Short mmCIF file of C-alpha atoms in Angstrom, two decimals:
data_model
loop_
_atom_site.label_atom_id
_atom_site.label_comp_id
_atom_site.label_asym_id
_atom_site.label_seq_id
_atom_site.Cartn_x
_atom_site.Cartn_y
_atom_site.Cartn_z
CA MET A 1 -6.44 19.76 -9.69
CA ILE A 2 -3.82 17.12 -10.47
CA HIS A 3 -0.10 17.59 -9.86
CA ASP A 4 2.17 14.76 -10.94
CA GLY A 5 5.67 14.01 -12.11
CA TYR A 6 8.86 12.15 -11.31
CA LEU A 7 10.88 12.53 -8.14
CA GLU A 8 14.51 11.50 -8.40
CA VAL A 9 15.85 9.31 -5.61
CA GLU A 10 19.21 7.60 -5.31
CA GLU A 11 18.01 4.39 -6.97
CA GLY A 12 15.76 5.80 -9.70
CA GLU A 13 12.69 7.94 -10.33
CA LEU A 14 9.39 7.68 -8.46
CA PHE A 15 6.21 8.63 -10.26
CA TRP A 16 3.86 10.50 -7.93
CA GLU A 17 0.43 12.07 -8.22
CA LEU A 18 -1.26 14.59 -5.93
CA ARG A 19 -4.98 15.16 -6.48
CA THR A 20 -6.28 18.20 -4.65
CA ALA A 21 -9.85 18.37 -3.39
CA SER A 22 -12.56 19.16 -5.93
CA LEU A 23 -15.08 20.68 -3.50
CA VAL A 24 -15.59 24.43 -3.66
CA GLY A 25 -14.65 25.95 -0.29
CA SER A 26 -12.96 22.66 0.62
CA ARG A 27 -11.56 22.03 4.09
CA ALA A 28 -8.65 20.13 2.55
CA THR A 29 -6.15 22.88 3.29
CA ALA A 30 -6.76 22.34 7.02
CA ARG A 31 -6.60 18.57 6.76
CA PRO A 32 -3.71 16.16 6.37
CA ILE A 33 -3.00 14.61 2.99
CA LEU A 34 -4.19 11.04 2.50
CA LEU A 35 -1.13 9.10 1.31
CA PHE A 36 -2.04 5.77 -0.30
CA ILE A 37 0.69 3.11 -0.74
CA HIS A 38 -0.11 0.17 -3.01
CA ALA A 39 0.28 -3.59 -2.63
CA GLY A 40 3.11 -5.69 -4.03
CA VAL A 41 0.67 -7.17 -6.56
CA ALA A 42 -0.56 -3.82 -7.88
CA ASP A 43 0.54 -0.27 -8.61
CA ARG A 44 -0.79 3.16 -7.67
CA THR A 45 -3.96 2.55 -9.76
CA LEU A 46 -5.11 0.17 -7.03
CA TRP A 47 -6.46 3.32 -5.39
CA ASP A 48 -8.35 4.84 -8.36
CA TYR A 49 -11.76 4.50 -6.73
CA GLN A 50 -10.53 5.92 -3.43
CA VAL A 51 -8.78 8.87 -5.09
CA ASP A 52 -11.93 9.87 -6.96
CA TYR A 53 -14.15 9.48 -3.92
CA PHE A 54 -12.05 11.18 -1.26
CA THR A 55 -11.12 14.18 -3.39
CA SER A 56 -14.85 14.66 -3.99
CA GLN A 57 -15.29 14.69 -0.21
CA GLY A 58 -12.74 17.44 0.35
CA TRP A 59 -9.48 15.56 0.91
CA ASP A 60 -6.16 16.03 -0.85
CA VAL A 61 -4.90 12.61 -1.96
CA LEU A 62 -1.33 11.54 -2.75
CA ARG A 63 -0.18 8.26 -4.25
CA TYR A 64 2.92 7.01 -6.03
CA ASP A 65 4.38 3.93 -7.69
CA ARG A 66 6.95 2.14 -5.58
CA LEU A 67 10.25 1.73 -7.39
CA GLY A 68 9.93 -1.13 -9.89
CA TYR A 69 6.15 -0.75 -10.22
CA GLY A 70 3.89 1.21 -12.55
CA LYS A 71 5.61 4.27 -14.00
CA SER A 72 8.47 4.42 -11.49
CA ARG A 73 11.85 3.64 -13.03
CA PRO A 74 14.95 2.14 -11.39
CA LYS A 75 18.26 3.46 -12.66
CA GLN A 76 20.35 1.06 -14.71
CA ALA A 77 23.28 1.82 -12.46
CA TYR A 78 21.24 0.60 -9.49
CA LEU A 79 19.98 -2.53 -11.28
CA GLN A 80 23.52 -3.46 -12.30
CA ARG A 81 24.99 -3.25 -8.81
CA SER A 82 26.04 -6.54 -7.25
CA PRO A 83 24.96 -7.12 -4.63
CA ARG A 84 22.00 -4.86 -5.24
CA PRO A 85 21.17 -2.76 -2.14
CA LYS A 86 17.73 -3.29 -0.63
CA LEU A 87 15.30 -0.38 -0.83
CA LYS A 88 14.04 1.58 2.13
CA HIS A 89 10.52 2.14 0.80
CA TYR A 90 9.53 3.99 3.95
CA GLN A 91 12.28 6.53 3.19
CA HIS A 92 10.90 6.94 -0.35
CA ALA A 93 7.42 7.56 1.10
CA ALA A 94 8.81 10.40 3.20
CA GLU A 95 10.59 11.94 0.21
CA VAL A 96 7.43 11.79 -1.91
CA MET A 97 5.35 13.31 0.87
CA ARG A 98 7.74 16.21 1.45
CA HIS A 99 7.94 16.92 -2.29
CA ALA A 100 4.15 16.86 -2.72
CA GLN A 101 3.67 19.34 0.13
CA THR A 102 5.31 22.02 -1.99
CA HIS A 103 2.29 21.85 -4.32
CA ARG A 104 -0.28 22.65 -1.61
CA PRO A 105 -1.50 26.06 -0.38
CA ALA A 106 -0.11 27.61 2.79
CA PRO A 107 -1.06 25.62 5.94
CA ARG A 108 -4.25 26.43 7.82
CA GLY A 109 -4.42 23.67 10.41
CA ARG A 110 -2.16 21.73 12.78
CA ASP A 111 -2.29 18.56 10.65
CA HIS A 112 -1.90 20.26 7.26
CA GLU A 113 1.79 19.39 6.97
CA LYS A 114 1.25 15.75 7.93
CA VAL A 115 -0.27 12.70 6.27
CA VAL A 116 -2.63 9.93 7.11
CA VAL A 117 -0.73 7.03 5.55
CA ILE A 118 -2.88 4.22 4.15
CA GLY A 119 -1.34 1.00 2.88
CA LEU A 120 -2.47 -2.41 1.71
CA SER A 121 -0.37 -5.58 1.79
CA MET A 122 3.31 -4.66 1.32
CA GLY A 123 2.12 -1.06 1.33
CA ALA A 124 0.81 -1.61 4.86
CA ALA A 125 4.22 -2.82 6.05
CA THR A 126 5.81 0.25 4.46
CA SER A 127 3.17 2.45 6.11
CA SER A 128 3.91 1.08 9.59
CA ASP A 129 7.66 1.50 9.10
CA PHE A 130 7.06 5.06 7.82
CA ALA A 131 4.89 5.98 10.82
CA ILE A 132 7.59 4.78 13.24
CA ALA A 133 10.58 6.21 11.35
CA PHE A 134 8.98 9.63 10.70
CA PRO A 135 6.53 10.35 13.54
CA ASP A 136 6.70 14.08 12.82
CA LEU A 137 5.22 13.53 9.35
CA VAL A 138 2.32 11.19 10.19
CA CYS A 139 -0.87 11.88 12.13
CA GLY A 140 -2.82 8.71 11.29
CA LEU A 141 -2.10 5.14 10.17
CA VAL A 142 -4.37 2.78 8.23
CA VAL A 143 -3.13 -0.74 7.48
CA ILE A 144 -5.15 -3.16 5.37
CA ALA A 145 -4.38 -6.85 4.87
CA GLY A 146 -0.72 -6.15 5.44
CA GLY A 147 2.55 -7.45 6.67
CA LEU A 148 4.61 -6.08 9.53
CA SER A 149 8.40 -5.92 9.49
CA GLY A 150 9.87 -8.53 11.81
CA PHE A 151 6.60 -10.45 12.23
CA ASP A 152 6.55 -14.16 11.44
CA HIS A 153 3.73 -16.69 11.58
CA PRO A 154 3.71 -20.25 10.21
CA ASN A 155 1.80 -20.88 7.00
CA THR A 156 -0.88 -23.52 6.74
CA SER A 157 -0.18 -26.65 4.67
CA THR A 158 -2.46 -25.30 1.93
CA GLU A 159 -0.52 -22.03 1.83
CA GLU A 160 2.81 -23.85 1.78
CA GLU A 161 1.64 -25.84 -1.24
CA ILE A 162 0.64 -22.64 -3.06
CA PHE A 163 3.95 -20.95 -2.29
CA SER A 164 5.82 -24.04 -3.51
CA ARG A 165 3.92 -23.85 -6.79
CA GLU A 166 4.78 -20.16 -7.01
CA ALA A 167 8.50 -20.91 -6.58
CA ALA A 168 8.32 -23.52 -9.33
CA LEU A 169 6.68 -21.05 -11.70
CA VAL A 170 9.43 -18.53 -11.00
CA GLU A 171 12.01 -21.21 -11.74
CA SER A 172 10.32 -22.01 -15.05
CA ARG A 173 9.94 -18.27 -15.84
CA ASP A 174 6.21 -18.62 -16.43
CA ALA A 175 4.81 -15.09 -16.09
CA GLU A 176 1.26 -16.03 -17.08
CA GLY A 177 1.22 -18.96 -14.67
CA LEU A 178 2.49 -16.72 -11.88
CA ALA A 179 -0.22 -14.17 -12.61
CA ASP A 180 -2.95 -16.83 -12.54
CA LEU A 181 -1.68 -18.31 -9.27
CA ARG A 182 -1.36 -14.92 -7.58
CA VAL A 183 -4.86 -13.92 -8.63
CA HIS A 184 -6.13 -17.03 -6.85
CA LEU A 185 -3.96 -16.50 -3.76
CA TRP A 186 -4.47 -12.76 -3.35
CA GLY A 187 -7.87 -12.45 -5.02
CA ASP A 188 -9.90 -15.55 -4.17
CA GLY A 189 -7.94 -16.30 -0.99
CA PRO A 190 -6.01 -19.52 -0.34
CA LEU A 191 -9.10 -21.33 0.94
CA GLY A 192 -11.54 -19.69 -1.47
CA PRO A 193 -12.83 -21.47 -4.57
CA GLU A 194 -11.15 -20.63 -7.88
CA GLY A 195 -13.03 -17.76 -9.49
CA ARG A 196 -14.61 -16.44 -6.27
CA LEU A 197 -13.44 -12.89 -7.01
CA ARG A 198 -15.83 -11.00 -9.29
CA LYS A 199 -14.87 -10.80 -12.96
CA GLU A 200 -13.93 -7.12 -13.24
CA ALA A 201 -11.73 -7.19 -10.15
CA ARG A 202 -10.17 -10.45 -11.28
CA GLN A 203 -9.23 -9.02 -14.67
CA GLN A 204 -7.66 -5.95 -13.09
CA LEU A 205 -5.67 -8.01 -10.59
CA TYR A 206 -4.45 -10.31 -13.38
CA THR A 207 -3.22 -7.30 -15.39
CA TRP A 208 -1.19 -6.04 -12.43
CA CYS A 209 0.15 -9.49 -11.57
CA LYS A 210 1.22 -10.24 -15.15
CA ASP A 211 3.06 -6.92 -15.49
CA ILE A 212 4.82 -7.40 -12.15
CA ALA A 213 5.72 -11.03 -12.91
CA VAL A 214 7.42 -9.97 -16.14
CA ARG A 215 9.43 -7.34 -14.27
CA GLU A 216 10.41 -9.83 -11.57
CA LEU A 217 11.63 -12.37 -14.12
CA ASN A 218 13.59 -9.62 -15.89
CA GLY A 219 15.05 -8.40 -12.60
CA THR A 220 13.64 -4.87 -12.98
CA GLY A 221 10.76 -4.77 -10.51
CA GLY A 222 8.45 -6.54 -8.10
CA SER A 223 10.16 -8.90 -5.67
CA ALA A 224 13.38 -8.74 -7.72
CA ILE A 225 13.96 -5.42 -5.93
CA GLU A 226 14.10 -6.36 -2.27
CA ASP A 227 12.80 -4.28 0.64
CA GLN A 228 14.92 -3.16 3.57
CA ASP A 229 12.80 -3.41 6.72
CA LEU A 230 12.99 -0.82 9.45
CA ASP A 231 15.85 -1.54 11.86
CA PRO A 232 14.93 -2.48 14.55
CA PRO A 233 11.75 -3.81 12.90
CA ALA A 234 8.25 -2.54 13.55
CA VAL A 235 7.09 -5.70 15.35
CA GLY A 236 8.90 -4.62 18.52
CA ARG A 237 8.20 -0.90 18.18
CA LEU A 238 4.43 -0.59 17.89
CA SER A 239 4.33 1.15 21.27
CA GLU A 240 6.08 4.09 19.56
CA ILE A 241 2.97 4.74 17.47
CA LYS A 242 1.04 7.43 19.34
CA ILE A 243 -1.46 8.31 16.62
CA PRO A 244 -4.87 6.85 15.71
CA VAL A 245 -4.61 3.49 13.91
CA ALA A 246 -7.21 1.69 11.79
CA VAL A 247 -6.70 -1.96 10.87
CA ALA A 248 -8.65 -4.01 8.34
CA ILE A 249 -8.48 -7.68 7.40
CA GLY A 250 -10.14 -9.92 4.87
CA THR A 251 -11.34 -13.08 6.60
CA LEU A 252 -10.52 -15.18 3.50
CA ASP A 253 -6.90 -13.94 3.38
CA GLU A 254 -3.80 -15.99 4.10
CA SER A 255 -3.04 -16.72 7.75
CA ASN A 256 0.18 -14.73 8.18
CA THR A 257 -1.51 -11.53 7.02
CA ILE A 258 -4.49 -11.98 9.31
CA SER A 259 -2.21 -12.70 12.28
CA ALA A 260 -0.01 -9.68 11.55
CA MET A 261 -2.99 -7.33 11.39
CA ARG A 262 -4.48 -8.66 14.62
CA TYR A 263 -1.06 -8.18 16.22
CA VAL A 264 -0.97 -4.53 15.14
CA SER A 265 -4.47 -3.98 16.48
CA ASP A 266 -3.62 -5.61 19.82
CA HIS A 267 -0.34 -3.73 20.30
CA THR A 268 -1.21 -0.14 19.36
CA GLU A 269 -2.82 2.25 21.83
CA ASP A 270 -5.57 3.89 19.77
CA SER A 271 -6.66 1.30 17.23
CA THR A 272 -9.81 -0.09 15.68
CA LEU A 273 -10.17 -3.38 13.78
CA LYS A 274 -12.55 -4.03 10.90
CA GLU A 275 -13.21 -7.44 9.35
CA PHE A 276 -14.37 -7.69 5.74
CA GLN A 277 -15.70 -10.92 4.26
CA ALA A 278 -13.06 -10.64 1.57
CA GLY A 279 -9.69 -11.90 0.41
CA HIS A 280 -6.49 -9.87 0.40
CA MET A 281 -7.50 -7.04 -1.95
CA VAL A 282 -10.16 -5.55 0.30
CA ASN A 283 -10.65 -2.20 -1.43
CA LEU A 284 -10.74 -3.84 -4.87
CA GLU A 285 -13.32 -6.40 -3.79
CA TYR A 286 -15.61 -4.09 -1.80
CA PRO A 287 -14.79 -0.52 -2.89
CA ASP A 288 -17.95 1.14 -1.57
CA ASP A 289 -17.92 -0.61 1.81
CA PHE A 290 -14.22 0.15 2.14
CA ASN A 291 -14.77 3.85 1.43
CA VAL A 292 -17.58 4.09 3.97
CA TRP A 293 -15.44 2.46 6.66
CA LEU A 294 -12.41 4.63 5.93
CA GLU A 295 -14.44 7.84 5.69
CA GLU A 296 -16.14 7.23 9.04
CA TRP A 297 -12.77 6.66 10.70
CA LEU A 298 -11.23 9.74 9.07
CA ASN A 299 -14.15 11.96 10.05
CA ALA A 300 -13.97 10.73 13.62
CA HIS A 301 -10.33 11.85 13.94
CA PHE A 302 -9.67 14.60 11.37
CA ARG A 303 -12.78 16.69 10.82
#
């Protein structure tokens, strides 16, 4: 069954979708929800393949569009504020999770009222902040090819050149050029050959990147709506995470992301690290392998 709709928050409306497990006699009511948070170069549809698979395996799955992405809508009053307040996306994640819980049956297990939060890229940074800010709501953390609030690592010269080109395209308001460049950076990988990413995944990533670039240039979404990191940031608070943690990287990804994910793995108590021979968009590039890895980890901790 699908429950969806809009949740009003101070800055706008968040579109959310809860898919309840399709198995007859499912154990989902005794399990935590899987909360998927998308990347900054995608929207909630990044997780289509995972939603279909994990609901078929007896999990309830929740996802939403971050404000300024997909179907979520910032309020004009918020967009017109100057200076515009930064968004606490981890706070939005908690509000979505609490709202979605009202659409589930009565609890049957100790983790029923919690989530395993799963994020990729910017969604991973939000997931880590969420797990630290709301430990009572989270029983598992999965971060894939992500950032970490407060973490900084120098870019390579190749990456600096790509980011300089990106800034120039923003200055010239070239949405198509931005989409093409970001597909190379986040799809192929900064050191990968142009066109390395398979055609279907490349087309999907371009569609997301073009839509987000248009919103950014219009000031209504994407990076035009800035994030407010956790304060103090997660980089110095990983010891507060007392739940199982799974970390995944793409070995062809940019260096700051790889370093951040290794840092999370090294500084959390109960963590595992998986390396995929992929770029940034791990689940888009290897959906079946990604599902197998995630399912094995989930079954080991939340059967």
